[in-house]
Short mmCIF file of C-alpha atoms in Angstrom, two decimals:
data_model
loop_
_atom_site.label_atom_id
_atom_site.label_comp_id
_atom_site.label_asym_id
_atom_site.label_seq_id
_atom_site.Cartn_x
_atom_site.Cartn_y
_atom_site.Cartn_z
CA UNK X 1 90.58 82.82 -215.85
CA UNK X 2 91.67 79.60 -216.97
CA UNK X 3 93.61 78.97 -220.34
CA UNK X 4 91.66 75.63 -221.35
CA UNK X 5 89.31 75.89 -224.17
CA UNK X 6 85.53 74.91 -222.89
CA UNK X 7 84.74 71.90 -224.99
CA UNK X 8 81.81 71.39 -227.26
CA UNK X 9 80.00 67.90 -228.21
CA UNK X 10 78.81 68.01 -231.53
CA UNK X 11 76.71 64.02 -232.09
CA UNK X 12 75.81 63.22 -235.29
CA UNK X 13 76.37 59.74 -237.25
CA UNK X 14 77.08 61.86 -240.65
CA UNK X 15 80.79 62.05 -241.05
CA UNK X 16 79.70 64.91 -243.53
CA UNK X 17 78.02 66.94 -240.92
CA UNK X 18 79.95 66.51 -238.30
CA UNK X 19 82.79 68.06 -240.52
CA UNK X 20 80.78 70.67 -241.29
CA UNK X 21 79.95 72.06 -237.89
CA UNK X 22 83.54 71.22 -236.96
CA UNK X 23 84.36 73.83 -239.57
CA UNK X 24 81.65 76.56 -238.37
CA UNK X 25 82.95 76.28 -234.69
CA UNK X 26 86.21 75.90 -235.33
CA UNK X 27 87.46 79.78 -234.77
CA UNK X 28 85.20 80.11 -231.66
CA UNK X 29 87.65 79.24 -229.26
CA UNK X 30 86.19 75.84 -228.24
CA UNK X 31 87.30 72.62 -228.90
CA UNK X 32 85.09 70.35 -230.92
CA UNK X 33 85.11 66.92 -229.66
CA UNK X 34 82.84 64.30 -231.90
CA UNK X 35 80.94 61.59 -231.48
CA UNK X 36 79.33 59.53 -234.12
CA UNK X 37 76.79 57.95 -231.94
CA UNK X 38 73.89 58.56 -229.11
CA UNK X 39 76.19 55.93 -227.20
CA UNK X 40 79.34 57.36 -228.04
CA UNK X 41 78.17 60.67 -226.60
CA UNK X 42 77.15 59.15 -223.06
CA UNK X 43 80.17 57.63 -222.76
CA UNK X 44 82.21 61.12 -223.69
CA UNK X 45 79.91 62.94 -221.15
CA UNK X 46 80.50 60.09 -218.65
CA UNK X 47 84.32 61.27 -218.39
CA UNK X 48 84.21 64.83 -219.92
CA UNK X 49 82.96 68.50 -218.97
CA UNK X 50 81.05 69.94 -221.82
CA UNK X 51 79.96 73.36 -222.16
CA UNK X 52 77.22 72.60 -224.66
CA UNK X 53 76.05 69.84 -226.86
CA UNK X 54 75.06 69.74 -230.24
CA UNK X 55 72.83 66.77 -230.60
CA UNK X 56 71.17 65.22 -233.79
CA UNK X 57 67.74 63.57 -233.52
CA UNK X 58 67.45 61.10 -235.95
CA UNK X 59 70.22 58.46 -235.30
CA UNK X 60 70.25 54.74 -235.78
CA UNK X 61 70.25 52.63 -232.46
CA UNK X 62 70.05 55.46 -229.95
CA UNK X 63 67.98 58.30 -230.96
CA UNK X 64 68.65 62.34 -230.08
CA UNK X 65 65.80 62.13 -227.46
CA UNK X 66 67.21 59.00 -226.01
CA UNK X 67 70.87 60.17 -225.52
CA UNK X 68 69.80 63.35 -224.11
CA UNK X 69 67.76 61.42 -221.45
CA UNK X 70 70.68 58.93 -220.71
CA UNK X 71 72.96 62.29 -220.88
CA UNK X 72 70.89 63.92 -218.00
CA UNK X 73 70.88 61.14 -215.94
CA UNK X 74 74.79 61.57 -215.37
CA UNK X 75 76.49 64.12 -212.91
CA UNK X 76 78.34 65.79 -215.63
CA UNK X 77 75.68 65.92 -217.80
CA UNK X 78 72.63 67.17 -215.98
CA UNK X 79 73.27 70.66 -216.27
CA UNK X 80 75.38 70.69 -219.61
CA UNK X 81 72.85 72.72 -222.79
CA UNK X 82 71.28 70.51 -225.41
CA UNK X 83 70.93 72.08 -228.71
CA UNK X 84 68.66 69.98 -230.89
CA UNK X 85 69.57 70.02 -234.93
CA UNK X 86 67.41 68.40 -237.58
CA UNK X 87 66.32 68.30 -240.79
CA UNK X 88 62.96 67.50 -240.31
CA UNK X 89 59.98 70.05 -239.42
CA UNK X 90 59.39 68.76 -235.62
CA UNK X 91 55.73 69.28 -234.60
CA UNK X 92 54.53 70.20 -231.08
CA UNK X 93 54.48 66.68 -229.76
CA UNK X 94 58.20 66.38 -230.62
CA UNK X 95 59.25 70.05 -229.66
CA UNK X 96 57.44 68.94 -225.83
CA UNK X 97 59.29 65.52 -226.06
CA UNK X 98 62.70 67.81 -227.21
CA UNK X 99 62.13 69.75 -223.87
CA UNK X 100 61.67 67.78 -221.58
CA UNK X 101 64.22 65.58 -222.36
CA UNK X 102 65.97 68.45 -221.58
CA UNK X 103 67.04 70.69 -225.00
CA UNK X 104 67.32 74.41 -224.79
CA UNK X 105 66.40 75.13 -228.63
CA UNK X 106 66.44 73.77 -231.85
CA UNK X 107 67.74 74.19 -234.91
CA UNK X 108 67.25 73.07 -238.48
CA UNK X 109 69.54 72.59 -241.62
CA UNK X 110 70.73 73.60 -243.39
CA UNK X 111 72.16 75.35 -240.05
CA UNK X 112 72.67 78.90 -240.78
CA UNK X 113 76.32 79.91 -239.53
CA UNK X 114 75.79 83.19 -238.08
CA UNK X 115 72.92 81.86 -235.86
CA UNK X 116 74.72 78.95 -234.90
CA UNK X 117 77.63 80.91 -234.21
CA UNK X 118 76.02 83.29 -231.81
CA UNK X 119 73.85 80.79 -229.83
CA UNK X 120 77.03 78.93 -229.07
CA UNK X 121 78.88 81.99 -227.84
CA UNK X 122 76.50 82.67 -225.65
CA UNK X 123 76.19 79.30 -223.91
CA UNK X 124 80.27 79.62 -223.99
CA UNK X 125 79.99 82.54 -222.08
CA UNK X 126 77.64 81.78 -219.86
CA UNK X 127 79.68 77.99 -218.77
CA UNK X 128 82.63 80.55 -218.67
CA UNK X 129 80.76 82.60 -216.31
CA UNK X 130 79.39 79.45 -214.22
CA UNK X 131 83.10 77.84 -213.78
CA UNK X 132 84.14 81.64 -212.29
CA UNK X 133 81.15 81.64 -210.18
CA UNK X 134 82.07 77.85 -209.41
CA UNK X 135 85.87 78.48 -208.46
CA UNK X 136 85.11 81.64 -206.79
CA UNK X 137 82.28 80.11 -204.22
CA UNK X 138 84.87 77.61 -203.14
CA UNK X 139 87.55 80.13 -203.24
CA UNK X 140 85.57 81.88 -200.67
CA UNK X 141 82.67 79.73 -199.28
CA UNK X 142 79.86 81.10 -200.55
CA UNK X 143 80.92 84.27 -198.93
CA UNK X 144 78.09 87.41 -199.64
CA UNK X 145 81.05 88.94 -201.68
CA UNK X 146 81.32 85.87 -204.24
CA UNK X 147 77.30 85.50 -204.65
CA UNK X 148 77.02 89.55 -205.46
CA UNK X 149 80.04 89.29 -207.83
CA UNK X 150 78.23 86.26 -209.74
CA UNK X 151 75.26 88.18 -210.04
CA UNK X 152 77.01 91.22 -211.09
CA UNK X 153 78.28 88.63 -214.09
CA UNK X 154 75.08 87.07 -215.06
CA UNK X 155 73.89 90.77 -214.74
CA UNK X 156 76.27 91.67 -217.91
CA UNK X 157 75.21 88.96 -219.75
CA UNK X 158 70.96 90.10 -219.24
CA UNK X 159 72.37 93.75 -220.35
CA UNK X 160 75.01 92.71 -223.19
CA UNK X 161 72.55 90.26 -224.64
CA UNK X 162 71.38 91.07 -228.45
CA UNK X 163 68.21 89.43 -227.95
CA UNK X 164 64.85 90.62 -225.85
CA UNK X 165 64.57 89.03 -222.53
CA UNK X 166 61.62 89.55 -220.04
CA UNK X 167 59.46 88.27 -217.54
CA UNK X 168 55.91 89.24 -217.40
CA UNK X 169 52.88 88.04 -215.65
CA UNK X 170 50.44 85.85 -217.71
CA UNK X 171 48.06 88.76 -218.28
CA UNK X 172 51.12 90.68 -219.89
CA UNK X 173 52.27 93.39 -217.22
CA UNK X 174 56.22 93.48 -217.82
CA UNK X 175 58.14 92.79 -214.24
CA UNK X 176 61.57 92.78 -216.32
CA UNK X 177 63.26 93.59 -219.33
CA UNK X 178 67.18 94.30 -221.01
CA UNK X 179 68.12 97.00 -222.64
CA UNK X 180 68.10 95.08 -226.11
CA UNK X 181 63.88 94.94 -225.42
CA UNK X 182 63.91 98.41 -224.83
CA UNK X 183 65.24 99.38 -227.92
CA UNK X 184 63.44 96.22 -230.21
CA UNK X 185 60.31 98.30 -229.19
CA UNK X 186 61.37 101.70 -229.40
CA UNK X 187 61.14 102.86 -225.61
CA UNK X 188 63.71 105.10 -224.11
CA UNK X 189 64.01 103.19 -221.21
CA UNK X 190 62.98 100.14 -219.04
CA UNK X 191 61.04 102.16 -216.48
CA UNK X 192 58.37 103.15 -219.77
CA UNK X 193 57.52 99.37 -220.20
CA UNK X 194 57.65 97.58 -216.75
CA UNK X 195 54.43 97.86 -214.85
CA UNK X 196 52.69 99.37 -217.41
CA UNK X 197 48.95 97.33 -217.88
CA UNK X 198 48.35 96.15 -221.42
CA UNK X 199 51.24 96.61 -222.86
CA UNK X 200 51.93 93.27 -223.87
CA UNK X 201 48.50 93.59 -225.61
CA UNK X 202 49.42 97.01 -227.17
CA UNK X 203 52.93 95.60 -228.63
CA UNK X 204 51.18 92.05 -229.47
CA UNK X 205 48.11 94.29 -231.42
CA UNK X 206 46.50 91.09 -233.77
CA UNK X 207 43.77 89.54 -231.62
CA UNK X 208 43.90 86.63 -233.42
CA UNK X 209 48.12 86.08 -232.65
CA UNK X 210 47.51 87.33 -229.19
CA UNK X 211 45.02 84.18 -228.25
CA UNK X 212 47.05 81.89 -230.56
CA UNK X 213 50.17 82.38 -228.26
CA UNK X 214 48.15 82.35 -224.94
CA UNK X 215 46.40 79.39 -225.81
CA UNK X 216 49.69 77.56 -226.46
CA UNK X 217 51.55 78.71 -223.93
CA UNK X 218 48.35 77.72 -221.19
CA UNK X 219 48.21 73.97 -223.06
CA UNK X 220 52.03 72.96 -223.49
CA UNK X 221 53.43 75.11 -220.80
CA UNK X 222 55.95 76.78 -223.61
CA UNK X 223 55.90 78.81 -226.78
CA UNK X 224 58.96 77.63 -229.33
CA UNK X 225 59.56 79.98 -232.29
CA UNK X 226 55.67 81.51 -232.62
CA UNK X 227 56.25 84.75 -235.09
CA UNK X 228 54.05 88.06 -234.64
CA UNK X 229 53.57 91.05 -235.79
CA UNK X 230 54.71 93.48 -233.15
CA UNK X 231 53.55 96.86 -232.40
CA UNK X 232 56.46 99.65 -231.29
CA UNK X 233 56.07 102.58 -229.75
CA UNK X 234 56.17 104.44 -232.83
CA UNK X 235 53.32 102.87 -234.07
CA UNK X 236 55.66 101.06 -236.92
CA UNK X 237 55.19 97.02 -236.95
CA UNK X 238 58.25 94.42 -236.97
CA UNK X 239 58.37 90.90 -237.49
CA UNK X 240 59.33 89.38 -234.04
CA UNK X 241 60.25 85.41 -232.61
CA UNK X 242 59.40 84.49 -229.48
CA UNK X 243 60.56 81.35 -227.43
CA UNK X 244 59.39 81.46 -223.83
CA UNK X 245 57.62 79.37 -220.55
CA UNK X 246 55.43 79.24 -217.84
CA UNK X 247 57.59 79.84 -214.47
CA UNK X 248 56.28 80.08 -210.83
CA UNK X 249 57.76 83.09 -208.98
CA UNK X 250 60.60 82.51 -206.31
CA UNK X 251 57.41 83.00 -203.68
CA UNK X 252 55.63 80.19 -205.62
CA UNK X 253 52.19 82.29 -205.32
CA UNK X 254 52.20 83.69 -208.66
CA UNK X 255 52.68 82.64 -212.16
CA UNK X 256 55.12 84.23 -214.86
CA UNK X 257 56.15 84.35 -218.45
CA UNK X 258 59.91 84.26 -218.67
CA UNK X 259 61.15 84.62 -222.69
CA UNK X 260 63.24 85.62 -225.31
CA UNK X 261 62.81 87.44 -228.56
CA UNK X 262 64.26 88.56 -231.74
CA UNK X 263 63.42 90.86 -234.69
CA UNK X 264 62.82 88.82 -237.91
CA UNK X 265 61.65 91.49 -240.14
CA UNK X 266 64.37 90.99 -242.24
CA UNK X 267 63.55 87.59 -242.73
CA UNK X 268 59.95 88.18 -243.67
CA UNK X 269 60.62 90.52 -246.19
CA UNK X 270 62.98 88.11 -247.57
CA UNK X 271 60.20 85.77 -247.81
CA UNK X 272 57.92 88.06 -249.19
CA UNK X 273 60.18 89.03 -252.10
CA UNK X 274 60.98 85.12 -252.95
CA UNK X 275 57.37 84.50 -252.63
CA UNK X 276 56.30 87.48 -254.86
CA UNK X 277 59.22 86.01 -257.20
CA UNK X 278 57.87 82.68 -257.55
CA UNK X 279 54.52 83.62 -258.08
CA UNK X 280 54.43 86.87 -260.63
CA UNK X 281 55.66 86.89 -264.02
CA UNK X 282 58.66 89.42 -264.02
CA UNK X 283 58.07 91.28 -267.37
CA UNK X 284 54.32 91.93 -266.97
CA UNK X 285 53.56 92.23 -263.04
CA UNK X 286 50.67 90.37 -263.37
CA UNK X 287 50.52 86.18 -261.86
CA UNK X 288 52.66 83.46 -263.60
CA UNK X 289 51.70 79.87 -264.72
CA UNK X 290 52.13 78.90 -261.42
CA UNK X 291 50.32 80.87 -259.61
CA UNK X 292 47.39 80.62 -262.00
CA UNK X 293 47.50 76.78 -261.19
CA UNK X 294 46.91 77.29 -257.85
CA UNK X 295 44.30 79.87 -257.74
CA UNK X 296 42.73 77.18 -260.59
CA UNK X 297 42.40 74.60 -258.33
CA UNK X 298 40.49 76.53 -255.32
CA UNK X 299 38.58 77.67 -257.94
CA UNK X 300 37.52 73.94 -258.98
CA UNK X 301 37.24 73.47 -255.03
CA UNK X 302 34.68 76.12 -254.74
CA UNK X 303 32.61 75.42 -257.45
CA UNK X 304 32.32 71.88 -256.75
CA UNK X 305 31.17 72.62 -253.17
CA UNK X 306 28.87 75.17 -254.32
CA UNK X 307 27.77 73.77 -257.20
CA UNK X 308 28.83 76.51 -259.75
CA UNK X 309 30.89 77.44 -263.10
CA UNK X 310 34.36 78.11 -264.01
CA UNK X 311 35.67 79.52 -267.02
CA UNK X 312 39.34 79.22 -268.43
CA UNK X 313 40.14 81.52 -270.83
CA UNK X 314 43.77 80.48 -273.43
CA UNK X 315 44.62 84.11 -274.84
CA UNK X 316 46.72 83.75 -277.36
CA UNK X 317 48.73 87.25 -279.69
CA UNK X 318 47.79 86.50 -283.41
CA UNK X 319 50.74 88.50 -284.60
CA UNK X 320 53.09 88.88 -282.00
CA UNK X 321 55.86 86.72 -283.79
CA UNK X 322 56.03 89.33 -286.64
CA UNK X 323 56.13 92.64 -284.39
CA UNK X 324 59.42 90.76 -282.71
CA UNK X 325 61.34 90.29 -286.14
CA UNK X 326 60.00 93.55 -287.21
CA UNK X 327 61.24 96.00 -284.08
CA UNK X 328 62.75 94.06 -281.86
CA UNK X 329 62.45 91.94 -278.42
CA UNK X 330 62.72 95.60 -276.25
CA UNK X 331 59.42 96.27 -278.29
CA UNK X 332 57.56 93.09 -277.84
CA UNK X 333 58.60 93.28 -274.16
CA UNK X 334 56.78 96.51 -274.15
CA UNK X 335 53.96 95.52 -276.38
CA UNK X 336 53.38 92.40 -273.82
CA UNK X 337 53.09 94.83 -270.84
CA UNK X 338 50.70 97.02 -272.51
CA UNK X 339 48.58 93.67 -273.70
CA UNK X 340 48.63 92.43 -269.94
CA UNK X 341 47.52 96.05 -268.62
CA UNK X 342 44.19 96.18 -271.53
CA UNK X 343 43.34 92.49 -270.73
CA UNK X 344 43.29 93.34 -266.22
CA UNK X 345 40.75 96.30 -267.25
CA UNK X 346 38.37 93.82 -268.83
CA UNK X 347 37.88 91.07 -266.13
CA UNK X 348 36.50 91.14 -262.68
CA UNK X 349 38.80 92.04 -259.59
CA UNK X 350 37.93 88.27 -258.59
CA UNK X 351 39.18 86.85 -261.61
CA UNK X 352 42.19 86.10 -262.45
CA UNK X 353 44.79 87.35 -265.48
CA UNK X 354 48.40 85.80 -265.66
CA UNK X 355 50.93 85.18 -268.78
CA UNK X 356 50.96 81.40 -269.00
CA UNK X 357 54.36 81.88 -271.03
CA UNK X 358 55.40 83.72 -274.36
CA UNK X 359 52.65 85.16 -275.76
CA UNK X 360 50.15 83.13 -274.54
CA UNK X 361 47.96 84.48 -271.64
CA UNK X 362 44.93 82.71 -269.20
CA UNK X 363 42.00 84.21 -267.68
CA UNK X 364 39.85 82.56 -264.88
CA UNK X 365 36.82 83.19 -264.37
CA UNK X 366 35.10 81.77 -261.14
CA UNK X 367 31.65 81.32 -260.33
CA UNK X 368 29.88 82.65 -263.44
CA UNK X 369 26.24 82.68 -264.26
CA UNK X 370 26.23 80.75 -267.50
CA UNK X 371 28.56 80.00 -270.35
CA UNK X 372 27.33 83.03 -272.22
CA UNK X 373 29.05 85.29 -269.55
CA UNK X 374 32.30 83.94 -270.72
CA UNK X 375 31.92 84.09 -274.59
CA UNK X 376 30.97 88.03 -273.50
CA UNK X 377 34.54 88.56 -271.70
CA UNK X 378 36.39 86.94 -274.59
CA UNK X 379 34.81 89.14 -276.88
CA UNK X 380 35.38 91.90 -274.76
CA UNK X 381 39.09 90.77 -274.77
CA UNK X 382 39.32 90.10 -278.52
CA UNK X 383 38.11 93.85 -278.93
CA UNK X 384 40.59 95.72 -276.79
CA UNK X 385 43.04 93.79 -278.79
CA UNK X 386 42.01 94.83 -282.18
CA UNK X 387 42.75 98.18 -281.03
CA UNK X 388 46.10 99.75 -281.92
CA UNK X 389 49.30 99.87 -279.74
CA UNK X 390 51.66 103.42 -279.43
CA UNK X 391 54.86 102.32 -279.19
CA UNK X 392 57.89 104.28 -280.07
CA UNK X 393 56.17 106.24 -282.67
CA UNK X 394 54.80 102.88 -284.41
CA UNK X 395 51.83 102.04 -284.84
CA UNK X 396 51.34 97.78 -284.04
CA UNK X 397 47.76 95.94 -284.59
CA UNK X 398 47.99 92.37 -283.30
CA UNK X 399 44.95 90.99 -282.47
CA UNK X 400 43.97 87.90 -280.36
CA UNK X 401 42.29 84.09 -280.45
CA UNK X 402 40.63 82.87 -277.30
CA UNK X 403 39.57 79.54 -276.75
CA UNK X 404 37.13 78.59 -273.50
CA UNK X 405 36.42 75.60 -271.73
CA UNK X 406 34.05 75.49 -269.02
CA UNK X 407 33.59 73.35 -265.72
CA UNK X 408 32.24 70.97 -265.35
CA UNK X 409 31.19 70.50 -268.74
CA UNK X 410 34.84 70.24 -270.56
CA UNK X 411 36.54 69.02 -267.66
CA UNK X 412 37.09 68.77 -263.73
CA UNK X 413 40.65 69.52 -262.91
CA UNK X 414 42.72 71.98 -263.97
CA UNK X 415 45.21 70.61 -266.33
CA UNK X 416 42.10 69.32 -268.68
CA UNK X 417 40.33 72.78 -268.94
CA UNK X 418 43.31 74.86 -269.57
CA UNK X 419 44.01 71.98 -272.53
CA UNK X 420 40.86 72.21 -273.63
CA UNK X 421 41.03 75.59 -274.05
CA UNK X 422 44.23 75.05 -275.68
CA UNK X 423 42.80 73.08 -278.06
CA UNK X 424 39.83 75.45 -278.52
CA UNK X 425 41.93 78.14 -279.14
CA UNK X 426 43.80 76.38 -282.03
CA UNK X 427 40.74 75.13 -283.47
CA UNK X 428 38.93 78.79 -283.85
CA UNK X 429 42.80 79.83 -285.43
CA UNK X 430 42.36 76.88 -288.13
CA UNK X 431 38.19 77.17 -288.61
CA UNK X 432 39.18 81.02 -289.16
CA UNK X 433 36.82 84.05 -289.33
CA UNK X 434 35.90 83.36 -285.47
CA UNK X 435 38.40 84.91 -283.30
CA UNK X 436 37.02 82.88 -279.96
CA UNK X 437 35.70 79.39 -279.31
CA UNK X 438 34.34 77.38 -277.16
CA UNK X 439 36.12 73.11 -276.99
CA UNK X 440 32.64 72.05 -277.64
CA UNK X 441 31.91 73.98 -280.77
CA UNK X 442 34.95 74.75 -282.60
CA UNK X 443 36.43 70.69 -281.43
CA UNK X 444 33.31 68.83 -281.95
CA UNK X 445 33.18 67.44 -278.32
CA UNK X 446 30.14 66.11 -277.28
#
């Protein structure tokens, strides 16, 4: 084995990024050659041996696409790995143009390290493998001995590899798989998955996913990235990634699915949580401000396409300010949670309840019969707050003002109802003796 470090091409006209993935490749045992151009790197390919490039798309003067079509036209560079990194979603159109022009994958930034990291090693090791196979066919003329050795290498590679790999038939019958499948899945061993019928449908269980990934993979030839939910043996259900193609067999008389895939369960859960983060308010469980917004405006969307009412409810604590200087924030904290919990038991499971900050709270209430239903829920509200609260051994009254504004009446979007019931809110606090209003009555609006 040779001593020389394979070199990798990393094209980008950012001085900034190309010192950046410099710096993540840098201990890899490689050496990073740069070019700051799609004509620089032509040239470099022109008069260098590569082991992979790392090409950005959007360029000025030569494009990623461009280069890597002027890059395959050249001897050294028709077999030499593309890997495509932007910053821009790519849609299908670009991922076909991306492929054919002759990438191997994508990826976007901000590049994650680890996964850059490990794709590289394993296009290292497979350029490592193809100069040994390389040097040892002309070592020996493509004697039996060299060609069973080099498969014997690429062998390790299928069996070492972290990821799923497999080849199926269209209809989903497994022909092969590596040992990392195996175990993504939960088999024991390869025999339990190849040649079994169905199983692709068994592991790929959502009917909906299943003809998703079919019907892409029949129109465009490929699959780049689609994301399942996987069935394993146990029954359990993982996250998985799937990049694969339509191949003919080495008869030509029969079509396959070669592919790799990954667990991203991880990632999904991650998601989740920062989703579920975003959208509920922390101290209370129940929506935030934001997501109140949003279910506002399908709301509107709804009940202007089928011509219906809205409600938006502006819940605000009449004494809430006192019970914080009198025990405490840990009490109002608890007193808040308590007020969300009463306020979900009075509205419908199709409404919606969420602390729009402090002690302020908003209630939605989609497709109602007629005004009067609302000014029946706010009384309902106002009610359950009159009644006392336990906590720690005191005994806390509080009471609440609600002010309603309806659509389409008091407004049509969502920022002017919930300020209109705002402002109804405040006017039923000054009028006094009312404890709910409506904009029209307690603000005079015509």
């Amino acid at each position: 084995m040779t001593g020389q470090k394979q070199k990798v091409l990393i094209v980008d006209d950012s001085q900034t990024n190309l010192a950046l993935l410099e710096h993540m490749l840098g201990q890899d045992g490689c050496e990073v050659v740069q070019a700051k151009s799609g004509l620089e790197a032509v040239e470099l390919v022109r008069n260098n041996d590569f082991a992979l490039i790392l090409l950005d798309i959007q360029m000025p003067g030569m494009n990623g696409y461009e280069a890597a079509l002027q890059i395959k036209d050249l001897e050294r560079g028709r077999h030499v790995p593309i890997i495509f990194i932007t910053a821009i979603f790519q849609d299908d159109e670009n991922v076909r143009q991306g492929y054919e022009t002759g990438a191997v994958d994508y990826l976007f930034r901000p590049v994650d390290v680890q996964t850059l990291k490990s794709k590289v090693q394993v296009f290292l090791q497979m350029n490592q493998q193809k100069l040994l196979l390389e040097r040892e066919i002309d070592h020996r003329k493509q004697s039996e001995k060299a060609l069973r050795h080099a498969e014997e290498k690429y062998r390790s590679i299928f069996e070492r590899a972290v990821e799923g790999i497999f080849q199926s038939t269209v209809d989903g019958v497994f022909r092969e798989i590596n040992p990392a499948m195996v175990r993504l899945f939960g088999y024991d061993s390869a025999e339990e998955m190849i040649g079994v019928g169905n199983l692709r449908e068994l592991i790929m269980s959502d009917e909906s996913e299943r003809r998703e990934y079919i019907e892409l993979l029949r129109r465009d030839g490929f699959v780049s990235n689609f994301e399942y939910r996987a069935r394993r043996k146990d029954g359990s259900v993982i996250w998985c990634s799937e990049s694969s193609r339509l191949v003919q067999s080495a008869d030509g008389g029969t079509e396959l699915v070669e592919g790799v895939l990954e667990d991203i369960s991880k990632r999904k859960r991650q998601e989740q949580e920062l989703k579920h983060l975003a959208t509920v308010d922390s101290l209370t469980g129940i929506p935030n401000r934001h997501l109140f917004f949003d279910r506002l405006e399908h709301a509107l969307a709804a009940a202007k396409r089928y011509d219906v009412l809205a409600a938006v409810l502006f819940v605000d604590l009449n004494e809430f300010k006192k019970v914080n200087d009198t025990y405490g924030h840990s009490v109002g904290d608890e007193l808040l949670r308590m007020v969300a919990k009463r306020l979900e038991g009075r509205i419908r499971e199709s409404d919606t309840l969420a602390r729009l900050g402090g002690d302020e709270f908003g209630v939605l209430l989609s497709n109602i019969d007629d005004e009067s239903g609302a000014e029946i829920v706010a009384k309902s509200l106002i009610d359950v707050m009159n009644e006392p609260f336990e906590i720690e051994h005191e005994r806390i009254l509080i009471g609440a003002t609600v002010g309603i504004s309806y659509y389409p009446t008091d407004g049509k979007d969502s920022v002017t109802l919930i300020s209109r019931a705002d402002a109804a809110m405040y006017g039923a606090k000054k009028r006094g003796g009312d404890k709910f209003g409506t904009f029209k009555s307690v603000c005079g609006a015509t």
